PDB file of C-alpha atoms and ligand atoms in Angstrom:
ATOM      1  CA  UNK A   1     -14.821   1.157  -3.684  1.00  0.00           C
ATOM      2  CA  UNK A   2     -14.692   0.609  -0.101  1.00  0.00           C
ATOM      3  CA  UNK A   3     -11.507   2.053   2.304  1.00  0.00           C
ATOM      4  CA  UNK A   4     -10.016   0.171   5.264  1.00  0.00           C
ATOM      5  CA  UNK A   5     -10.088   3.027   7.996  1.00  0.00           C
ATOM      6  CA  UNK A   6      -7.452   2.923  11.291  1.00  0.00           C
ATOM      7  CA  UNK A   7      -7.198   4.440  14.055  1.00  0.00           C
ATOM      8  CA  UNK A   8      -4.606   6.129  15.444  1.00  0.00           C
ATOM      9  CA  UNK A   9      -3.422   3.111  17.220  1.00  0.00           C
ATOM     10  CA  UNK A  10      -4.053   1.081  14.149  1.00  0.00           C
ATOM     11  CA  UNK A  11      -7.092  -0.287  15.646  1.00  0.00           C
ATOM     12  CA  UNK A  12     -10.108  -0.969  12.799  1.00  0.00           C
ATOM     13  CA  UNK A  13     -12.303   1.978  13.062  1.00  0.00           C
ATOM     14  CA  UNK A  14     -15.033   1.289   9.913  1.00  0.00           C
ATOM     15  CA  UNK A  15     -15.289   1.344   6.430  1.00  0.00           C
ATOM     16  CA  UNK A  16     -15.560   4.344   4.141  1.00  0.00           C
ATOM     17  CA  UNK A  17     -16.211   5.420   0.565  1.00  0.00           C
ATOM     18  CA  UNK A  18     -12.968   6.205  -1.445  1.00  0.00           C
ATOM     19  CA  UNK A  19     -13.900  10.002  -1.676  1.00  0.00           C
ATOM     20  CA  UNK A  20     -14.155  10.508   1.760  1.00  0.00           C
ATOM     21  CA  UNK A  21     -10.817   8.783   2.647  1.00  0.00           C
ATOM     22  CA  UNK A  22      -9.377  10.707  -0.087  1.00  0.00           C
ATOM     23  CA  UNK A  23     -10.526  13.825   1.742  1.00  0.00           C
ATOM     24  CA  UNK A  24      -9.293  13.163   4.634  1.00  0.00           C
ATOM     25  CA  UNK A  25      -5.754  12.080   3.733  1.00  0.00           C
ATOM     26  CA  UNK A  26      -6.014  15.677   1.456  1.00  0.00           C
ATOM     27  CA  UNK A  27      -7.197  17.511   4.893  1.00  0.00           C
ATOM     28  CA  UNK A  28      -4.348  15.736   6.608  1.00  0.00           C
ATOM     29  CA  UNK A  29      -6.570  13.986   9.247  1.00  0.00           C
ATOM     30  CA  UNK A  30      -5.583  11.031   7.632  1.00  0.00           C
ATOM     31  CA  UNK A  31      -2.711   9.264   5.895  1.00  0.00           C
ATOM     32  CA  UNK A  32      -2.862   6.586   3.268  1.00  0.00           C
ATOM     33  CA  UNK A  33      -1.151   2.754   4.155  1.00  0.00           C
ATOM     34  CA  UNK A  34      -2.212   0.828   1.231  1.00  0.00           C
ATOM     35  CA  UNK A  35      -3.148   2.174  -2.360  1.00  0.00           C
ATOM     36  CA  UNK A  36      -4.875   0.675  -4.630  1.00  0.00           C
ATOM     37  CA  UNK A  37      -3.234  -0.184  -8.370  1.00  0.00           C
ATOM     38  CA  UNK A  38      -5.019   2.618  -9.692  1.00  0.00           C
ATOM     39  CA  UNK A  39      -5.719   5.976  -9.736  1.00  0.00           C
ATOM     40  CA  UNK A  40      -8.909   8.704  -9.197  1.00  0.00           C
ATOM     41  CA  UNK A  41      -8.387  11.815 -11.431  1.00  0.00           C
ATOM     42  CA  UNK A  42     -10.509  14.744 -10.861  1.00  0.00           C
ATOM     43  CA  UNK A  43     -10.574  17.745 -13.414  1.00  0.00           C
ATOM     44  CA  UNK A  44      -7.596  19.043 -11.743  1.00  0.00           C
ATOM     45  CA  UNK A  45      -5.386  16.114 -10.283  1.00  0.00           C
ATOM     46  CA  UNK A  46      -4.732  12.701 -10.114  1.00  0.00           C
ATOM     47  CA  UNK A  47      -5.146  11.109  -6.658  1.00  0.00           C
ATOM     48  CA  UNK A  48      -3.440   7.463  -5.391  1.00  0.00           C
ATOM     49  CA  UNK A  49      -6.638   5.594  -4.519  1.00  0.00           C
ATOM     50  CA  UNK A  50      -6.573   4.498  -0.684  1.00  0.00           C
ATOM     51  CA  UNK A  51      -6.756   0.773   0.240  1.00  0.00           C
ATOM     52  CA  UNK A  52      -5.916   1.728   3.785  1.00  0.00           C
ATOM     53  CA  UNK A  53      -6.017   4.667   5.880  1.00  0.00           C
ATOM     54  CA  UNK A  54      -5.121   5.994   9.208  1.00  0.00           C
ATOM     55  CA  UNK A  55      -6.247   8.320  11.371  1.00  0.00           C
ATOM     56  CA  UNK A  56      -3.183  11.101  12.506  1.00  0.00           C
ATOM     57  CA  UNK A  57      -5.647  11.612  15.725  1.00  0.00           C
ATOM     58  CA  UNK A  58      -7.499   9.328  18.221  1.00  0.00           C
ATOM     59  CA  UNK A  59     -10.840   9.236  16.626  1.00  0.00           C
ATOM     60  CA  UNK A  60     -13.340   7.603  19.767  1.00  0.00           C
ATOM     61  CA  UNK A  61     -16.301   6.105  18.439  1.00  0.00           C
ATOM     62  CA  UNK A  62     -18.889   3.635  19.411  1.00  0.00           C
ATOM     63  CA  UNK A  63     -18.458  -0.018  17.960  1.00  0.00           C
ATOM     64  CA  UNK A  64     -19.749  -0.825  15.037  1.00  0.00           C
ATOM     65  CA  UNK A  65     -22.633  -2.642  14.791  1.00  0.00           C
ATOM     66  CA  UNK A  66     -22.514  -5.707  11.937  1.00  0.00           C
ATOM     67  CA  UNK A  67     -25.797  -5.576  10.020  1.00  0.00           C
ATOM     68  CA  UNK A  68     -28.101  -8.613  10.593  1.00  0.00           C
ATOM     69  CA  UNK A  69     -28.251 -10.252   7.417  1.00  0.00           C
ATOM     70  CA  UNK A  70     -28.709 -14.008   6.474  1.00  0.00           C
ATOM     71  CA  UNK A  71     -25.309 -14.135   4.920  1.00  0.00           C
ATOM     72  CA  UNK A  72     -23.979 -12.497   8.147  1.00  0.00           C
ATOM     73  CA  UNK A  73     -25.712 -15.469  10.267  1.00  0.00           C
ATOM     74  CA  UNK A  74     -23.949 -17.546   8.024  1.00  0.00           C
ATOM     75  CA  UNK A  75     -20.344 -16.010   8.436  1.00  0.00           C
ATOM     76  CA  UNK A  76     -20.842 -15.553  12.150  1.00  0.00           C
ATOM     77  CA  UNK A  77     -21.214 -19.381  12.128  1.00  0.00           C
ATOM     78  CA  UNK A  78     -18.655 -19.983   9.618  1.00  0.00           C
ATOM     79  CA  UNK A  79     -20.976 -21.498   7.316  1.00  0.00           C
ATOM     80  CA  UNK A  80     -20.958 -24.610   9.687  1.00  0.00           C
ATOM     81  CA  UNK A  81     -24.226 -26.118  10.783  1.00  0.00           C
ATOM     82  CA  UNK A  82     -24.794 -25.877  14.421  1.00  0.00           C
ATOM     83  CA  UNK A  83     -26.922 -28.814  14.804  1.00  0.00           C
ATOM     84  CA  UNK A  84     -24.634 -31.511  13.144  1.00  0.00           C
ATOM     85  CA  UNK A  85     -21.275 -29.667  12.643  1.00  0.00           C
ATOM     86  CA  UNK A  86     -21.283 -30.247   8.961  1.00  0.00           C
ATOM     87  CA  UNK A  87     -19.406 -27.145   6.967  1.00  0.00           C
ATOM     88  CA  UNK A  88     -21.871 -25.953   3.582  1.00  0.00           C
ATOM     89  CA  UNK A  89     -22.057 -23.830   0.985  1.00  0.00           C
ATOM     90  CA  UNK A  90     -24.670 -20.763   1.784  1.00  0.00           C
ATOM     91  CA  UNK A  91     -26.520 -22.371  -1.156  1.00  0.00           C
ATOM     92  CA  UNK A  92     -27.162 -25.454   1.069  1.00  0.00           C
ATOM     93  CA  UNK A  93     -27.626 -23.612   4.552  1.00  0.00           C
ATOM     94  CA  UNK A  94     -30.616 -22.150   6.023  1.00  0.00           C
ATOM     95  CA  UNK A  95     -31.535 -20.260   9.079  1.00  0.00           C
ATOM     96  CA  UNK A  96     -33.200 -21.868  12.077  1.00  0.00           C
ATOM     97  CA  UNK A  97     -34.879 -19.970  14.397  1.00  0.00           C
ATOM     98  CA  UNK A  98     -34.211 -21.758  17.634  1.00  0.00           C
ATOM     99  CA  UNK A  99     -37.361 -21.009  19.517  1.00  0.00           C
ATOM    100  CA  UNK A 100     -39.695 -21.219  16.595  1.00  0.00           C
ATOM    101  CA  UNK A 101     -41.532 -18.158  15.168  1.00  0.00           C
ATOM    102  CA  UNK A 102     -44.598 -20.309  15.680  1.00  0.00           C
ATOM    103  CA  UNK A 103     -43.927 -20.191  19.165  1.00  0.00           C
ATOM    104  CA  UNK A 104     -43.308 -16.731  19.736  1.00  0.00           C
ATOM    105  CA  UNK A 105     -39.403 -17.023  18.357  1.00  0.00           C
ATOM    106  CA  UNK A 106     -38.055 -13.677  17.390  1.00  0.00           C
ATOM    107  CA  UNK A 107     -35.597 -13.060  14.400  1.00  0.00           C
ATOM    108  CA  UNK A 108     -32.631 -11.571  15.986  1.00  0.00           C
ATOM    109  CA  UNK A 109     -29.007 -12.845  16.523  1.00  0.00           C
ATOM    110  CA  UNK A 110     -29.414 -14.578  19.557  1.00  0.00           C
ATOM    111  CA  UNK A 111     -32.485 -16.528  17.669  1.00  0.00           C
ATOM    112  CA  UNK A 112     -30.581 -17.695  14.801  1.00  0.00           C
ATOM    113  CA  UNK A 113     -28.690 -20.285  13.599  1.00  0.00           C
ATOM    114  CA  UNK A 114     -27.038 -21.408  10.293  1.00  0.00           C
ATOM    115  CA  UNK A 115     -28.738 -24.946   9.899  1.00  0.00           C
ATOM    116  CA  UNK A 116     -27.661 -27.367   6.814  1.00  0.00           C
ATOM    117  CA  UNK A 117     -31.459 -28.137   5.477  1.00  0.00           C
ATOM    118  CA  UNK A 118     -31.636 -31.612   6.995  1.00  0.00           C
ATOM    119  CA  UNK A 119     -31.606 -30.381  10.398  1.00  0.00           C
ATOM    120  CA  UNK A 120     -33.979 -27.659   9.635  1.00  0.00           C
ATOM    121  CA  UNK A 121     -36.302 -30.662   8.096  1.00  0.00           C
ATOM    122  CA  UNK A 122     -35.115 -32.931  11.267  1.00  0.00           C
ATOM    123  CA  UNK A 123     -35.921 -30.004  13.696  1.00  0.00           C
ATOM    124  CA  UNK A 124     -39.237 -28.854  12.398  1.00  0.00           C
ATOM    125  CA  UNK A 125     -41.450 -26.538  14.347  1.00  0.00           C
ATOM    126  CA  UNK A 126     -39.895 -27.187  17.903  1.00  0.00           C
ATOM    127  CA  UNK A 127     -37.656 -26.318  19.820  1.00  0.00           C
ATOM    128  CA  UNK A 128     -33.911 -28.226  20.138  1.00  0.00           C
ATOM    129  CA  UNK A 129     -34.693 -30.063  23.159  1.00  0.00           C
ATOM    130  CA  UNK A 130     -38.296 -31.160  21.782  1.00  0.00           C
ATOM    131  CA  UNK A 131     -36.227 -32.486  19.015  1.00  0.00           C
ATOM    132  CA  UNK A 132     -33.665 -34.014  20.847  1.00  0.00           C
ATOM    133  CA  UNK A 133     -30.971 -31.660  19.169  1.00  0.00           C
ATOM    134  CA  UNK A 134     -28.460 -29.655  20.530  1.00  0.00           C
ATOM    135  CA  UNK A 135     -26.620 -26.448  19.878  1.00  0.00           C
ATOM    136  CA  UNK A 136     -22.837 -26.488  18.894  1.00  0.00           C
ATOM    137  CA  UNK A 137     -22.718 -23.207  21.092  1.00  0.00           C
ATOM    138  CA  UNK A 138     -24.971 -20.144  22.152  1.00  0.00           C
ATOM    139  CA  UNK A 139     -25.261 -17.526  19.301  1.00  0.00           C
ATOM    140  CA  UNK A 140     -24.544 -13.841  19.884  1.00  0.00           C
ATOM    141  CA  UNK A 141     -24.479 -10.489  17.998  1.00  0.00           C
ATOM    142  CA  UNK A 142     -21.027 -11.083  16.570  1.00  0.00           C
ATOM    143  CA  UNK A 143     -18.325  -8.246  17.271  1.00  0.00           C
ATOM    144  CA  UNK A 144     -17.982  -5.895  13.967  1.00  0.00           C
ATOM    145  CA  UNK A 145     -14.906  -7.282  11.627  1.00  0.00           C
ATOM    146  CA  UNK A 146     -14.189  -6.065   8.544  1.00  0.00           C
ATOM    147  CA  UNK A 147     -14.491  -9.460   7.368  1.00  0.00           C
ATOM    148  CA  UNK A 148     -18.050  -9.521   7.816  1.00  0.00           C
ATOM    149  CA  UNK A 149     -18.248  -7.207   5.114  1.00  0.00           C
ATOM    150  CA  UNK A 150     -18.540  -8.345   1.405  1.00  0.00           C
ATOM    151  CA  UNK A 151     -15.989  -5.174   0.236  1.00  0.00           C
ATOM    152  CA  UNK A 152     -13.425  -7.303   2.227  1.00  0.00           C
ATOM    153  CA  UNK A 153     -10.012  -7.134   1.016  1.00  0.00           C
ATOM    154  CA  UNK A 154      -6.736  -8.871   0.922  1.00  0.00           C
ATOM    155  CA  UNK A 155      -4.530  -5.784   1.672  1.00  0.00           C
ATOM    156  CA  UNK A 156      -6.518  -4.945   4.736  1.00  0.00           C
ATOM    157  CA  UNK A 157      -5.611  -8.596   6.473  1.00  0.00           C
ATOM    158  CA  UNK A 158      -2.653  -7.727   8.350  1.00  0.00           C
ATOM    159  CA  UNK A 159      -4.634  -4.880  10.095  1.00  0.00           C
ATOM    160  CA  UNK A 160      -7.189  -6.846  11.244  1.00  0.00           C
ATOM    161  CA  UNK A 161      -5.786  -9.280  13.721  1.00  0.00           C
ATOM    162  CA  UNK A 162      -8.772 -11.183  14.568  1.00  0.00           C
ATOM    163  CA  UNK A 163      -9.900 -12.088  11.129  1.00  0.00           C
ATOM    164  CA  UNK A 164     -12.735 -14.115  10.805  1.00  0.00           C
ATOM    165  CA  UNK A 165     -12.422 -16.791   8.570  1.00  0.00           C
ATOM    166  CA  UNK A 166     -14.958 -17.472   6.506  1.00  0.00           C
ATOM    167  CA  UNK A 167     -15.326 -21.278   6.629  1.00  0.00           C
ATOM    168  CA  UNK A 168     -13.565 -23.261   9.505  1.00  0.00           C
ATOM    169  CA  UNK A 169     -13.836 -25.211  12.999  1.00  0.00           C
ATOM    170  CA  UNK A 170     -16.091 -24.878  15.840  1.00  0.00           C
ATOM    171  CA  UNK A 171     -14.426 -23.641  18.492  1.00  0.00           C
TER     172      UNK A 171
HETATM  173 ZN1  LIG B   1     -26.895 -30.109  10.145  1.00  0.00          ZN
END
């Protein structure tokens, strides 16, 4: 079970494993927000399981990097085709690599698109101007949310202002 972990300025600083936020709220680098409605017990003691923690120092860290994964393509876009605009399940989407692997295309965030399958089919082996098509917008890395995680949970929402959500407009 995962842990919602804050800075001291209640800014998202990653995601943990219950046992370590448990040790750190028990070291008192850390205190607990949000339990869980249920309980660890060790031989010794019964512990409130963390939802939420924060940090009772600054903690500076690099940002976190969000894995590249097909379902993360797929959230980054909010499962919305980026040829067409049409909104799909992740059952009905596939990645398009924009500058074909055929043509030297690498797999990599700024490569890759969420593509409902008849664009892919429309699109083929080119490129989007060879097809004629045109991208809703430029793809990025996307910025690390917690929302990008599968763990993801509801109790964690109002600490993560800029929630991604998962299926939604273009902007
Ligand atoms: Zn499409």
């Amino acid at each position: 079970m995962d842990v919602l972990v804050l800075n001291v300025s209640y800014e998202v600083l990653n995601i943990t494993r219950w046992q370590r936020a448990i040790c750190l709220v028990f070291s008192g680098k850390a205190e607990m927000l949000e339990q869980r409605d249920r309980s660890a017990r060790s031989q010794f003691q019964e512990f409130d399981m963390p939802s939420v923690i924060k940090m009772n120092y600054y903690v500076k860290k690099p940002r976190m990097q969000v894995p590249f994964s097909r379902g993360n393509v797929f959230m980054r876009d909010h499962h919305t085709c980026q040829y067409c605009g049409k909104t799909r399940k992740a059952a009905e989407l596939t990645l398009d690599h924009i500058m074909p692997r055929s043509l030297g295309g690498e797999t990599c965030w700024e490569n890759l698109v969420t593509a409902c399958k008849h664009c892919n089919v429309k699109k083929g082996n080119r490129t989007p101007e060879a097809a004629g098509m045109k991208l809703r917008k430029t793809p990025r890395a996307p910025q690390f949310t917690p929302t990008l995680q599968a763990c993801f949970r509801e109790d964690w929402e109002k600490y993560v202002p800029y929630a991604v959500p998962l299926s939604g407009e273009i902007n």
